[in-house]
PDB file of C-alpha atoms in Angstrom:
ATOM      1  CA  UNK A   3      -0.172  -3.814 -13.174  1.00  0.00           C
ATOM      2  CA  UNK A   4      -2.715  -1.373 -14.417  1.00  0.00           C
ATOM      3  CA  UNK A   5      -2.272   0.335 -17.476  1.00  0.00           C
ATOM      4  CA  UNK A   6      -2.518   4.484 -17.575  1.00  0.00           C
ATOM      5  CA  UNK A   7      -4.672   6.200 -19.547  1.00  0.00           C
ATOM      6  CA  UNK A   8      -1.675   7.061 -21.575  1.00  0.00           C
ATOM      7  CA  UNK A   9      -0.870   3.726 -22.927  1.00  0.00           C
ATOM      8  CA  UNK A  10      -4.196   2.438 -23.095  1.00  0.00           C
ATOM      9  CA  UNK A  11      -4.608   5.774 -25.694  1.00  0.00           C
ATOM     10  CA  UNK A  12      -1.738   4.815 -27.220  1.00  0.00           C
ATOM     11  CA  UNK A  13      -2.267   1.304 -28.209  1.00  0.00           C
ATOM     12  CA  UNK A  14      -5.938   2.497 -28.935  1.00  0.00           C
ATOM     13  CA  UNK A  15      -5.087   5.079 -31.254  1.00  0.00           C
ATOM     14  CA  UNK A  16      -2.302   2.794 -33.146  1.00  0.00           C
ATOM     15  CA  UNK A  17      -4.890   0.325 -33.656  1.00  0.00           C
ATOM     16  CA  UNK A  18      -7.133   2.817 -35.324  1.00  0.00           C
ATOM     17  CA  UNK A  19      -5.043   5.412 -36.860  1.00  0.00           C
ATOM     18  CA  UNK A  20      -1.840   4.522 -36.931  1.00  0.00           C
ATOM     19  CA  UNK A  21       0.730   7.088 -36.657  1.00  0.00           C
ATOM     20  CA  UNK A  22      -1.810   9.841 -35.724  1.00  0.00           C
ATOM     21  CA  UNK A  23       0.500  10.998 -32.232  1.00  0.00           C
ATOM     22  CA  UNK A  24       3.747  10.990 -34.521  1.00  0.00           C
ATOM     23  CA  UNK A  25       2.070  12.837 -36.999  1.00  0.00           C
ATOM     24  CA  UNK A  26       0.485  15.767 -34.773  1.00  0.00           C
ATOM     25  CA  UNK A  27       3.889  15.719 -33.231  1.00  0.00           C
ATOM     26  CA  UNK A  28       5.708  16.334 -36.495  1.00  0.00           C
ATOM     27  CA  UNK A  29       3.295  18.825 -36.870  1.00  0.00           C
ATOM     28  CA  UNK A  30       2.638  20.622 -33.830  1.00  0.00           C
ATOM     29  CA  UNK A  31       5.135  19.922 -31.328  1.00  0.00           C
ATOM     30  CA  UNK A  32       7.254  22.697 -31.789  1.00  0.00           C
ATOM     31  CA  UNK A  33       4.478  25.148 -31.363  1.00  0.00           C
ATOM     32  CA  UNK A  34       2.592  22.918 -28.001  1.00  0.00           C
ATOM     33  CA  UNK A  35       4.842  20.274 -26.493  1.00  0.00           C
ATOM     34  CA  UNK A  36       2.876  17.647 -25.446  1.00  0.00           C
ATOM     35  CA  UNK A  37      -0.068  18.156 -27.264  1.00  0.00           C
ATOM     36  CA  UNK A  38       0.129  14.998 -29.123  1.00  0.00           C
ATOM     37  CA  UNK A  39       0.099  12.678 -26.133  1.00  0.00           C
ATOM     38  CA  UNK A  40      -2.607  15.054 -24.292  1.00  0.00           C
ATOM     39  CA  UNK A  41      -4.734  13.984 -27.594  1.00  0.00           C
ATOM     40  CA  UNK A  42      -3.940  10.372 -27.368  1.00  0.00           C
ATOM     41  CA  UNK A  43      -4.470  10.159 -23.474  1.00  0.00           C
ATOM     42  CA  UNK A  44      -7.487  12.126 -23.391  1.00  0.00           C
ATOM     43  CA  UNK A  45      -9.315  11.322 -26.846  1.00  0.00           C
ATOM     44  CA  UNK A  46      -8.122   7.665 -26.892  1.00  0.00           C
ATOM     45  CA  UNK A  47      -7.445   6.858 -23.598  1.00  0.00           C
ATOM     46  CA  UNK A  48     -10.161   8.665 -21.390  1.00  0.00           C
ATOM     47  CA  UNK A  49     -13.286   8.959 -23.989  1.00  0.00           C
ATOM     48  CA  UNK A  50     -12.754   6.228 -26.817  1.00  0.00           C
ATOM     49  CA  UNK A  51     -11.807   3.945 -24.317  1.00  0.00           C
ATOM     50  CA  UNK A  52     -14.576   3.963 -21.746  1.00  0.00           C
ATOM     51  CA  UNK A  53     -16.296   1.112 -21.498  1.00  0.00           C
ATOM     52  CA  UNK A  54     -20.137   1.819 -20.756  1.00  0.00           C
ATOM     53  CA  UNK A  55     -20.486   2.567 -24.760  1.00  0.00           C
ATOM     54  CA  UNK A  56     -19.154   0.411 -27.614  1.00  0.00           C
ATOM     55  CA  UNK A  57     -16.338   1.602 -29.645  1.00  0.00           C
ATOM     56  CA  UNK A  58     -18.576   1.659 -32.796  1.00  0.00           C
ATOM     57  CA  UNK A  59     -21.437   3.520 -31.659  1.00  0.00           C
ATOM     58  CA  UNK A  60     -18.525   6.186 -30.292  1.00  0.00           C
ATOM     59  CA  UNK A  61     -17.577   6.661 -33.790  1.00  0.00           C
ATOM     60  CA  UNK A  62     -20.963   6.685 -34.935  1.00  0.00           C
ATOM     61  CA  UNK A  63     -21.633   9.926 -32.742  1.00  0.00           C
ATOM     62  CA  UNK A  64     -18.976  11.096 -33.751  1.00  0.00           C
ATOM     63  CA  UNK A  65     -18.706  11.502 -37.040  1.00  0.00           C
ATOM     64  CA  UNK A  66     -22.386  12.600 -36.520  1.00  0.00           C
ATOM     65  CA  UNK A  67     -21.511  15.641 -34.535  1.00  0.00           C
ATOM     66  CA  UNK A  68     -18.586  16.410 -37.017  1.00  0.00           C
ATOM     67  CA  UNK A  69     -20.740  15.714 -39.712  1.00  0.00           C
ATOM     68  CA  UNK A  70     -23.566  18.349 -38.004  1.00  0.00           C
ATOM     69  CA  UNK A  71     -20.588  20.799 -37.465  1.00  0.00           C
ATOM     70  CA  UNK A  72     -20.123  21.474 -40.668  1.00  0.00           C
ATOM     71  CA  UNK A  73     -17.109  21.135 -43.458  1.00  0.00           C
ATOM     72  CA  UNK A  74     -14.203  22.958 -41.245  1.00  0.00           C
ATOM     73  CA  UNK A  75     -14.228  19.725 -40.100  1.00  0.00           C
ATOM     74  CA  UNK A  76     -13.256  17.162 -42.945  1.00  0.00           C
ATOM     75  CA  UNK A  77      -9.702  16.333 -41.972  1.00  0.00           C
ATOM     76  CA  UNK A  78     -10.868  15.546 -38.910  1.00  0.00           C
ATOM     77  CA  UNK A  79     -14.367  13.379 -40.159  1.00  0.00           C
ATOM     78  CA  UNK A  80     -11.909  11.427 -42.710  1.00  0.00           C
ATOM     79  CA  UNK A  81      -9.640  10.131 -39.558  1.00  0.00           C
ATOM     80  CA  UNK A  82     -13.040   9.328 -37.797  1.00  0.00           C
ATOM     81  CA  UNK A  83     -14.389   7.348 -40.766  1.00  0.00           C
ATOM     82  CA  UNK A  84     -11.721   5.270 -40.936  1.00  0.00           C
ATOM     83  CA  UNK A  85     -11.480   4.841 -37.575  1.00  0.00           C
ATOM     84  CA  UNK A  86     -14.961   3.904 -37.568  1.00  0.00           C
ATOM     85  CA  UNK A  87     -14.442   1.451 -40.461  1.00  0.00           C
ATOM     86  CA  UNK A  88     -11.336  -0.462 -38.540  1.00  0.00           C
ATOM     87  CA  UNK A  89     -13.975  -0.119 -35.371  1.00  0.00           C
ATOM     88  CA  UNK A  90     -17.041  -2.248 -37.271  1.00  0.00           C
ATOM     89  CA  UNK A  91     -18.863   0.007 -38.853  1.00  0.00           C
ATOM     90  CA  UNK A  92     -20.137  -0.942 -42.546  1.00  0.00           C
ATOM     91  CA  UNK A  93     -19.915   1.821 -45.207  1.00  0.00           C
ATOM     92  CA  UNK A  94     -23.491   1.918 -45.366  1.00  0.00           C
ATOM     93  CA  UNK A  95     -24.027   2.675 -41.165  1.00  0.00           C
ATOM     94  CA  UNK A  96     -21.942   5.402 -41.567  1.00  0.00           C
ATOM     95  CA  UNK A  97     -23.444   7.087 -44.776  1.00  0.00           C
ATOM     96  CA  UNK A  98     -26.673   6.643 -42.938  1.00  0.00           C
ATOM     97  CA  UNK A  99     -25.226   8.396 -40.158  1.00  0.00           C
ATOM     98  CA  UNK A 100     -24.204  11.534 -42.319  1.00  0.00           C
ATOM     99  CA  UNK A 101     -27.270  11.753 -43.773  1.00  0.00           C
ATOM    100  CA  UNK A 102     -29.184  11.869 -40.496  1.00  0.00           C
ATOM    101  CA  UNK A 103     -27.292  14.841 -39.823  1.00  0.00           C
ATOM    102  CA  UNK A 104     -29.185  16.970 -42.818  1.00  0.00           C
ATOM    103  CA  UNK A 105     -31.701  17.124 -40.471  1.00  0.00           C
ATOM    104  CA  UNK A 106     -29.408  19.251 -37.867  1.00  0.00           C
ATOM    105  CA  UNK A 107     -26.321  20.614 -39.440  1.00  0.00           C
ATOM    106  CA  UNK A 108     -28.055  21.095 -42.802  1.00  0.00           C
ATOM    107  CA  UNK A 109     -27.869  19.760 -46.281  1.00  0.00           C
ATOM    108  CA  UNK A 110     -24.424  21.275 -47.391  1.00  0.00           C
ATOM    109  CA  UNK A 111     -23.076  19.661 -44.267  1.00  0.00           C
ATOM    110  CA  UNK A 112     -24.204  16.145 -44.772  1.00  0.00           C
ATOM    111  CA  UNK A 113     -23.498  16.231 -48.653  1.00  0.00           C
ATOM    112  CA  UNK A 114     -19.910  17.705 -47.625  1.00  0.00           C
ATOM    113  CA  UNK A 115     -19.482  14.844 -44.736  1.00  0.00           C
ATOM    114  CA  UNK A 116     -21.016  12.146 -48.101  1.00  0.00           C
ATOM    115  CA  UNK A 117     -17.799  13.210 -50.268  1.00  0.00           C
ATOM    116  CA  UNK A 118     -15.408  13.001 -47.224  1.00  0.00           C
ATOM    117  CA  UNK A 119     -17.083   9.562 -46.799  1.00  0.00           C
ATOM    118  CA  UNK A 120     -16.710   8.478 -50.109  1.00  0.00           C
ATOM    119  CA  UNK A 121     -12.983   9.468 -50.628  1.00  0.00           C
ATOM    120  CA  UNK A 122     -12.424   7.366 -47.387  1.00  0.00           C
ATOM    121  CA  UNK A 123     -13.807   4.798 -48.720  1.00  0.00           C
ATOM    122  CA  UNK A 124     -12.393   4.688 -52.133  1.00  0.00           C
ATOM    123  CA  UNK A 125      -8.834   5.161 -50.399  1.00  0.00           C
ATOM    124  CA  UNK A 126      -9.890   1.733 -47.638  1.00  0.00           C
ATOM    125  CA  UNK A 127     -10.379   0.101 -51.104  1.00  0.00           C
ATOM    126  CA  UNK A 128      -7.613   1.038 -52.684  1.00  0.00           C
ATOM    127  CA  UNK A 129      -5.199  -0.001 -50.042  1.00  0.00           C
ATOM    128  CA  UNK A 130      -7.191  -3.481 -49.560  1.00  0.00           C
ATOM    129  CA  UNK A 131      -6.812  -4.055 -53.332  1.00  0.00           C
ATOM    130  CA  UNK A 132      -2.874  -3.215 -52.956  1.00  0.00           C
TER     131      UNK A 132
END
């Protein structure tokens, strides 16, 4: 039996950032039913998991464009970089990534993505040391 887009974005998305649908549930699903799972089947299930492009290089664009787009979107770039990290990225790739993007979103915006990088990684280290 074939799996729907829907579960494949589910297991996906648990794999990477676990908790993510129950957590923009808790937070949005009294305002937009649904939205959650639209994320996960969509995001997860229909771009992240196509298979003409490795998962890594996925992340690596983007946290590139959210890098480029500036610092409205560091919640957003944090979830990516760790994502990215549980994906194969090294700490290094993705800094090198970020600071490509001074070239096209500025130098505010790739310093700003460098500190959202940098917290992610201190917290990855943290909870590999705990």
């Amino acid at each position: 039996m074939t799996k729907t887009t829907t579960e494949i974005g589910k297991e996906l998305s648990e794999s990477l950032n676990p908790g993510m649908e129950d957590a923009l549930d808790a937070r949005y699903g009294h305002l937009l039913p649904g939205m959650a799972e639209g994320v996960v089947d969509f995001a997860y299930g229909r771009q992240y998991a196509r298979p003409a492009l490795p998962l890594r290089d996925r992340y690596l664009a983007t946290i590139a464009a959210l890098t480029a787009l500036g610092g409205q979107t560091r919640p957003q770039l944090k979830v990516n970089i760790a994502g990215g990290l549980k994906a194969g990225l090294s700490q290094t790739e993705i800094a090198e990534v970020i600071w490509q993007m001074s070239l096209y979103g500025g130098f505010p915006a790739a310093i700003n993505g460098l500190n959202a990088a940098l917290e992610v990684f201190e917290e990855e280290d943290a909870a590999t040391l705990a």
